[in-house]
Short mmCIF file of C-alpha atoms and ligand atoms in Angstrom, two decimals:
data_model
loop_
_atom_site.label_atom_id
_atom_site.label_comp_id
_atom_site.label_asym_id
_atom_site.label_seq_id
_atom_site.Cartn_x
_atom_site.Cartn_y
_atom_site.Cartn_z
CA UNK A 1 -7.39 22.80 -25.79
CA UNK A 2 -6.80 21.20 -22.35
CA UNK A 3 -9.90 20.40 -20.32
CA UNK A 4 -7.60 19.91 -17.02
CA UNK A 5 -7.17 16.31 -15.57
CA UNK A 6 -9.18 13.62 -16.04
CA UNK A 7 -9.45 10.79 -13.51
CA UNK A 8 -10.37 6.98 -14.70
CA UNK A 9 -11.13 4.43 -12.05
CA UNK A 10 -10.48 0.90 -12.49
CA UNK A 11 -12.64 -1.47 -11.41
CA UNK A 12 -13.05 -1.73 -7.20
CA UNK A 13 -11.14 1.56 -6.83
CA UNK A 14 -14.44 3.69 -8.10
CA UNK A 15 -14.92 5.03 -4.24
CA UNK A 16 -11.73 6.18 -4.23
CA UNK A 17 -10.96 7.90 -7.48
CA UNK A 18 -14.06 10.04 -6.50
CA UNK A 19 -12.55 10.47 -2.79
CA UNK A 20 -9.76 11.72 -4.58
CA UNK A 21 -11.43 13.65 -8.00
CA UNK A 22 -13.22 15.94 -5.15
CA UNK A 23 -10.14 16.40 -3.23
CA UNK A 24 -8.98 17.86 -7.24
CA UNK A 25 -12.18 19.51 -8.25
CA UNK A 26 -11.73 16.80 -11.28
CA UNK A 27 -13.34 14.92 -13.61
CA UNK A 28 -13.58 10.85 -13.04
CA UNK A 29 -15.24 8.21 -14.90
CA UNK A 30 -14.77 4.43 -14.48
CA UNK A 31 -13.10 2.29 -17.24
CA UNK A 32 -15.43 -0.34 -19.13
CA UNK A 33 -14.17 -3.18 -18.20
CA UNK A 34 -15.11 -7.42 -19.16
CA UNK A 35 -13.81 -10.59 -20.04
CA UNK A 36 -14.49 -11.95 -23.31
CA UNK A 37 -15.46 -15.71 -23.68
CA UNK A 38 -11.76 -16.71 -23.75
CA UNK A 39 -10.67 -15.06 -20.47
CA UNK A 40 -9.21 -12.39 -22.48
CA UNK A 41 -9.72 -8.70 -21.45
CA UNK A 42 -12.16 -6.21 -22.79
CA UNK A 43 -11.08 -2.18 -22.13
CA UNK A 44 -12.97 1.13 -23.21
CA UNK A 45 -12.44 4.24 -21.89
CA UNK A 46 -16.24 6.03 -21.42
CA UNK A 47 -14.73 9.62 -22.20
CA UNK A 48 -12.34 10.56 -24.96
CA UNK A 49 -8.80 11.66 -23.05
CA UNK A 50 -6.90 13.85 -26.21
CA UNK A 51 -5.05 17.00 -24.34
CA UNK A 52 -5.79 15.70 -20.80
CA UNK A 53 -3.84 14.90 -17.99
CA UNK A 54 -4.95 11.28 -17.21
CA UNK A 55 -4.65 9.66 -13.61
CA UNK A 56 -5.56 5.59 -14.03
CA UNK A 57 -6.55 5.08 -10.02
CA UNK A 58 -5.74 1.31 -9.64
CA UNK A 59 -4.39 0.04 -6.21
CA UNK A 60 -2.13 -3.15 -6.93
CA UNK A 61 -3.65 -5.76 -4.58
CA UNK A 62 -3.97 -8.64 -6.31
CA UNK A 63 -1.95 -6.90 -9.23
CA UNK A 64 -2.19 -10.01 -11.77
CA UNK A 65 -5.74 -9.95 -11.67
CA UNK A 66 -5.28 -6.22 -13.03
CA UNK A 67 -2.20 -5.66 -14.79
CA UNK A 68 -3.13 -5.94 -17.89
CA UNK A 69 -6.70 -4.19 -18.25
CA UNK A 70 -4.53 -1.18 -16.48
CA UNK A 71 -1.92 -1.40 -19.52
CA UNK A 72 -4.64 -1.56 -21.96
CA UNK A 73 -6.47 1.10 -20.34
CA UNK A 74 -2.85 3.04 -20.35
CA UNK A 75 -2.37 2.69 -24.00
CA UNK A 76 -5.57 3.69 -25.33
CA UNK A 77 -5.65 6.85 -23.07
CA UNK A 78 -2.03 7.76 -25.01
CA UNK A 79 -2.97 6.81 -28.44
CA UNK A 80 -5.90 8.63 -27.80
CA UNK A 81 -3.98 11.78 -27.11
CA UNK A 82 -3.65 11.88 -23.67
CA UNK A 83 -1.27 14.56 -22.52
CA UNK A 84 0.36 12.80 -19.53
CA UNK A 85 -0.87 9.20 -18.28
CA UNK A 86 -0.10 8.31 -14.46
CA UNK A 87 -0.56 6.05 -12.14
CA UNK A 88 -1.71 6.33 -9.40
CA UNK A 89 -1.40 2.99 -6.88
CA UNK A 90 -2.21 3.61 -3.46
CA UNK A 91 -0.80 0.27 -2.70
CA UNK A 92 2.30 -1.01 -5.27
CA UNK A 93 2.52 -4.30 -5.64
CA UNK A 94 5.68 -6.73 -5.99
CA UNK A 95 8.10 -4.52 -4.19
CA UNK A 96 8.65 -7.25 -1.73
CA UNK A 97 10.85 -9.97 -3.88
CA UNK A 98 13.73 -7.52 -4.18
CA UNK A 99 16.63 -9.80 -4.82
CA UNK A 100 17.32 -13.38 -5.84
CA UNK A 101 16.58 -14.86 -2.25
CA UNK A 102 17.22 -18.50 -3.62
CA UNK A 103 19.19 -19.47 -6.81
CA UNK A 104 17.05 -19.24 -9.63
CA UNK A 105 14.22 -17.07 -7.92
CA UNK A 106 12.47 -13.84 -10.26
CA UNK A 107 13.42 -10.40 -8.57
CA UNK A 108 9.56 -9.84 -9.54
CA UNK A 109 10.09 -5.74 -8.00
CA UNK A 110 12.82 -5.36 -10.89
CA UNK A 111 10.66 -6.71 -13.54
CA UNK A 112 7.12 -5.33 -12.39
CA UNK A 113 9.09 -2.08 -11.98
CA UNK A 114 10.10 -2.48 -16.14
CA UNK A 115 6.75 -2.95 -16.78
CA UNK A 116 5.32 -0.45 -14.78
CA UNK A 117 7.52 2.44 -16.18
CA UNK A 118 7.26 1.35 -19.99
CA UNK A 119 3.38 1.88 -19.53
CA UNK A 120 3.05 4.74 -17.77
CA UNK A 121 4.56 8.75 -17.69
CA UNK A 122 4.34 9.07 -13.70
CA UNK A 123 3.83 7.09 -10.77
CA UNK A 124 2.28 7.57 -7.43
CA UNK A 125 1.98 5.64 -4.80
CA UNK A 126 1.83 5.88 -0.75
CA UNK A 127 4.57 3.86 1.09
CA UNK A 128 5.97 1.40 -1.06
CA UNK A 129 8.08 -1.76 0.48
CA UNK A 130 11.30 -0.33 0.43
CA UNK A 131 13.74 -2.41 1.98
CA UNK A 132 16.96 -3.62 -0.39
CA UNK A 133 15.71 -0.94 -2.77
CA UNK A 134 16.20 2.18 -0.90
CA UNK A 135 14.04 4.23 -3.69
CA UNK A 136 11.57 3.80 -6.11
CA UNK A 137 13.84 5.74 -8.28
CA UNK A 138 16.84 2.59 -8.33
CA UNK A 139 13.94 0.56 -9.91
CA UNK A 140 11.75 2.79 -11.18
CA UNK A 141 13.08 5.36 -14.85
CA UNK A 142 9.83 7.16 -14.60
CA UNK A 143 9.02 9.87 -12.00
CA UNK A 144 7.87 8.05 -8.89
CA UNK A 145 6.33 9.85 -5.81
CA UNK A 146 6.26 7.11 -2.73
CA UNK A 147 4.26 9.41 -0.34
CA UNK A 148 4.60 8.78 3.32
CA UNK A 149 1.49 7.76 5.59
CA UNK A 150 2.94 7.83 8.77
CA UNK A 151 1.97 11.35 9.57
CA UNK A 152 -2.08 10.30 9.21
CA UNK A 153 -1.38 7.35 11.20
CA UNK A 154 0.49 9.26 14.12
CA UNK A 155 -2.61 11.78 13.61
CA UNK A 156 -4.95 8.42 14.06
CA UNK A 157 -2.63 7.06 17.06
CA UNK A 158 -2.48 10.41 18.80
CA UNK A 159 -6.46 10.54 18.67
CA UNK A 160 -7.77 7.33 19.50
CA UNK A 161 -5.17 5.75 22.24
CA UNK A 162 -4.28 6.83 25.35
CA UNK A 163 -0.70 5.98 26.60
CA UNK A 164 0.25 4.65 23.39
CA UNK A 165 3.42 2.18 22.94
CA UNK A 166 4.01 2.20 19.33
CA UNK A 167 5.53 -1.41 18.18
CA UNK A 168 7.34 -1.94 15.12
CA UNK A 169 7.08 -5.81 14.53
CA UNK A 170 10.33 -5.98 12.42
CA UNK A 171 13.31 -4.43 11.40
CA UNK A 172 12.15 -2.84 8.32
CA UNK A 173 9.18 -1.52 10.52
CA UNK A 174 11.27 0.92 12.23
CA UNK A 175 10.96 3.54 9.64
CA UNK A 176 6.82 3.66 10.13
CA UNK A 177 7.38 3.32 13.89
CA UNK A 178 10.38 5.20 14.80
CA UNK A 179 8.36 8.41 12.67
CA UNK A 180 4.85 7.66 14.37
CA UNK A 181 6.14 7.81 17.85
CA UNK A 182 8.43 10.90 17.39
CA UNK A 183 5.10 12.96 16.23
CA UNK A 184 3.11 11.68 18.66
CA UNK A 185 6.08 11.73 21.71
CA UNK A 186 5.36 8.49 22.76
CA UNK A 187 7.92 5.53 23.19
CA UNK A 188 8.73 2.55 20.61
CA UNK A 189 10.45 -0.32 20.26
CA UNK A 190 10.97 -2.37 17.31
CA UNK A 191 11.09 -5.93 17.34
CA UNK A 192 13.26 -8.41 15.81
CA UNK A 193 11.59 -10.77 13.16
CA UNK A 194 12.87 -14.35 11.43
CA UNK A 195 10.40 -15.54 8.64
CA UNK A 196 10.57 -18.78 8.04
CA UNK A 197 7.63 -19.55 5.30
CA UNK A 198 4.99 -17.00 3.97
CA UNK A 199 2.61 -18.17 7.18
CA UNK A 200 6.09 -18.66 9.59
CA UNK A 201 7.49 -16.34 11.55
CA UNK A 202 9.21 -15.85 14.62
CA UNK A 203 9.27 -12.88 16.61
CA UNK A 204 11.57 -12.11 19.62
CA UNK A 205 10.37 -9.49 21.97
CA UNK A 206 12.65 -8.09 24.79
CA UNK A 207 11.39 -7.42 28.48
CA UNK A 208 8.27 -5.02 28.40
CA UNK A 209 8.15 -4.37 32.09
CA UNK A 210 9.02 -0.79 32.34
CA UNK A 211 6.18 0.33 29.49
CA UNK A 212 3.35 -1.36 31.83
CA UNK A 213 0.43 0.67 31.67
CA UNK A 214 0.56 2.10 27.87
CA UNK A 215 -1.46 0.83 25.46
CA UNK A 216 0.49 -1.74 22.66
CA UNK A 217 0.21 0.12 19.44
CA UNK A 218 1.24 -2.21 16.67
CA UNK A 219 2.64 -0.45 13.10
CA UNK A 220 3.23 -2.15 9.60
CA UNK A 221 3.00 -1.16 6.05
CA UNK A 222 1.57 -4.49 5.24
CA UNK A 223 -0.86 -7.03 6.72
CA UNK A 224 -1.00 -10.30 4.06
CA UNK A 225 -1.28 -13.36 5.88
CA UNK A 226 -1.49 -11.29 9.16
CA UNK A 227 0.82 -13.96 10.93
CA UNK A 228 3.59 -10.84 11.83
CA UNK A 229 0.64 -9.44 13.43
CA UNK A 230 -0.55 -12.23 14.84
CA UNK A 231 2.60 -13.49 16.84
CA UNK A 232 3.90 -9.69 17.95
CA UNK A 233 0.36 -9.67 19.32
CA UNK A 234 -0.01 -12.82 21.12
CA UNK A 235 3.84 -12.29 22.48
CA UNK A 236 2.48 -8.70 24.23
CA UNK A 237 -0.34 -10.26 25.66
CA UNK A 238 1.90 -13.07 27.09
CA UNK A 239 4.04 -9.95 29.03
CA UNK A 240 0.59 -9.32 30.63
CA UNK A 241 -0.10 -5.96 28.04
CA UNK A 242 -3.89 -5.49 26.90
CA UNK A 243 -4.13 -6.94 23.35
CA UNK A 244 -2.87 -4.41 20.80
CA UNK A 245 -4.09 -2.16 18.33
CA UNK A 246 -2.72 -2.97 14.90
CA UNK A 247 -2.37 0.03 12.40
CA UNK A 248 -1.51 -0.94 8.82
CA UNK A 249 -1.04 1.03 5.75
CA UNK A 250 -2.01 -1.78 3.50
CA UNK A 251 -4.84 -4.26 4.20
CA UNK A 252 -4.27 -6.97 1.98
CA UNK A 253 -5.59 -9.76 4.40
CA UNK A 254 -4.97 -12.83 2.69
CA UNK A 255 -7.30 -16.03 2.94
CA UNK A 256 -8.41 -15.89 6.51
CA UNK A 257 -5.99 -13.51 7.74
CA UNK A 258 -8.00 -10.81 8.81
CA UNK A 259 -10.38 -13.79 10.96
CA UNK A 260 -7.21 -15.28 12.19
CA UNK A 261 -6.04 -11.79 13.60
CA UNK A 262 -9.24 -10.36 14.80
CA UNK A 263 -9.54 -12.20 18.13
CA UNK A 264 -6.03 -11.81 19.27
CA UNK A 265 -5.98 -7.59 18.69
CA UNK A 266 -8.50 -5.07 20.47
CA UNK A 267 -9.17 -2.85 16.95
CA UNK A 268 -7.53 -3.25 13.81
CA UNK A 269 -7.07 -0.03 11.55
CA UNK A 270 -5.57 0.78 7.87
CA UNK A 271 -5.46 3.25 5.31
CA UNK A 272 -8.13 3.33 2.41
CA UNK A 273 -4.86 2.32 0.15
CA UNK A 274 -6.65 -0.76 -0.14
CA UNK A 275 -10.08 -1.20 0.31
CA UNK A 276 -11.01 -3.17 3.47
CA UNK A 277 -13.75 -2.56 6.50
CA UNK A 278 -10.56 -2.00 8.68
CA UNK A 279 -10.51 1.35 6.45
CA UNK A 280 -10.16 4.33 8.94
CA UNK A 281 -7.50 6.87 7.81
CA UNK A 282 -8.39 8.65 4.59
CA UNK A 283 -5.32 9.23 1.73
CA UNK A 284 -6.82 10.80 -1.13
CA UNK A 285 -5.63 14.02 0.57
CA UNK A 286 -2.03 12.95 0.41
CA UNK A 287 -2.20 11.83 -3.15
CA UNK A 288 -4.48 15.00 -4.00
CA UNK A 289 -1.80 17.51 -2.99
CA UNK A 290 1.25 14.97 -4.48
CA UNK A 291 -0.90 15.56 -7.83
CA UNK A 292 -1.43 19.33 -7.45
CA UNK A 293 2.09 19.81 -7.56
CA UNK A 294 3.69 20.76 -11.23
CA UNK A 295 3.03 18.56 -13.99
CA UNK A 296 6.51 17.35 -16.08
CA UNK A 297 6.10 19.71 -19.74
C1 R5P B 1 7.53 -7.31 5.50
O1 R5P B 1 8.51 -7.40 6.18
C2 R5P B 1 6.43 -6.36 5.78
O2 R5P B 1 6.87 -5.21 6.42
C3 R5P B 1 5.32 -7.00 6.58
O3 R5P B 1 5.74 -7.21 7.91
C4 R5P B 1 4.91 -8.31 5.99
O4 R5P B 1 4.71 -8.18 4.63
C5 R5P B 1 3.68 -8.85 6.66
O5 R5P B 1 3.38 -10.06 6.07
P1 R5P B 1 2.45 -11.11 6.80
O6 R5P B 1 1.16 -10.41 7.16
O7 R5P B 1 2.25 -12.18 5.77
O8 R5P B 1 3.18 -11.62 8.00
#
């Protein structure tokens, strides 16, 4: 008999697999987890998954760190007779490398994605890095939800700054800010970004003059070493704007990132995708209805 879903944590995303098991009215428990003398991984599941949907809640920061107890964890919960095993990722890792940038380089979305949908039945995630992959679905062969954030953040926006200017800091951030701004009816611009290195980049911003007097409203998916951030913001506060707010969908925060970028922002804002004290707009909602909807037979 089915006992309805059945939610398993991995370790760190506890909080939010119960955020999002209440949102579900399901069951959660948190996957034993520990590293045997070796280095090698120890998994146990605490609750025996046969007939159950099962929902692994892992968010991929740091995914090497967690791949493989979240494969393990995977394949017990099927040979155990799990009905359906998902995954659900607030934050998807390696979607960034998506082509051979340099001879000899490892399109790592194109192989994580391989990995990824060998393991698991369904995948579900908020906001991916699409970019040169326009879908989940032209690297992904499993089902693969990438639900959108930018209504919460608009909702965030709309609540907490007056006059905002919503800034994209590059080109791929126009599809975050063009949506924020048209919910909220406010202006944006998007700005036009060269990266040189993975702290290096350049950022050219056009005259501001004529949105004097709004509030600078910065909008990425990602913060990782925060330097995009960091030079949009100092290049507003150079065209005599207050410093901005930053709103991110995915606090990753590298090394000193998120000390680097403090000072030169007035708040700084993400989605609980990845846990982070910048953690102000809630998605268990999102992923709770995304899951609601019918399961494949
Ligand atoms: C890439 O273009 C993304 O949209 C982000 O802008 C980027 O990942 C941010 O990286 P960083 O914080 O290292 O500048």
């Amino acid at each position: 008999m089915s006992a309805g879903r059945l939610l398993f944590a991995l370790p760190g995303n506890e909080a939010f697999a119960r955020r999002l098991a209440g949102e579900l009215a399901a069951d959660v428990e948190v996957v034993e987890t520990r590293r045997f003398p070796d280095g090698e991984s120890y998994v146990r599941l605490p609750v025996e998954p046969a007939g159950r949907v099962v929902d692994l809640v892992c968010t991929l920061a740091q995914p090497d760190e967690r791949f493989l107890a979240l494969v393990f964890a995977a394949d017990a919960a099927r040979e155990l007779g799990a009905r359906q095993v998902n995954l659900v990722a607030p934050y998807l890792a390696y979607m960034r490398q998506d082509c051979r940038f340099r001879p000899g380089e490892s399109v790592s979305s194109v192989s994580f994605a391989r990995l990824v949908s060998s393991t698991f039945d369904r995948l579900v995630t908020v906001d991916p890095h699409l970019h040169r992959h326009h879908a989940l679905s032209n690297v992904y062969t499993i089902r693969a939800d990438a639900l959108q954030s930018a209504p919460l953040l608009a909702e965030w926006i709309g609540a907490n700054v007056a006059r905002p200017l919503v800034v994209g800091p590059d080109e791929e951030s126009e599809q975050w800010a063009g949506a924020i701004a048209a919910r909220i009816g406010a202006p944006h611009v998007v700005l036009k970004k060269v990266r040189h290195g993975d702290r290096d980049v350049e950022i050219a911003l056009p005259e501001f003059q004529r949105w004097q007097g709004c509030q600078p409203v910065l909008v990425d998916d990602i913060a990782s070493s925060g330097r995009t951030l960091a030079v949009a913001a100092r290049g507003l506060v150079q065209q005599g704007f207050p410093r901005p707010v930053c709103v991110v969908v995915h606090a990753l925060f590298g090394g000193d990132a998120f000390q680097m970028l403090s000072p030169l922002c007035g708040r700084i804002v993400s989605t609980d995708a990845v846990p982070h004290p910048t953690n102000a707009i809630a998605l268990a909602p999102l992923i709770a209805a995304a899951l609601r909807g019918p399961a494949p037979e």
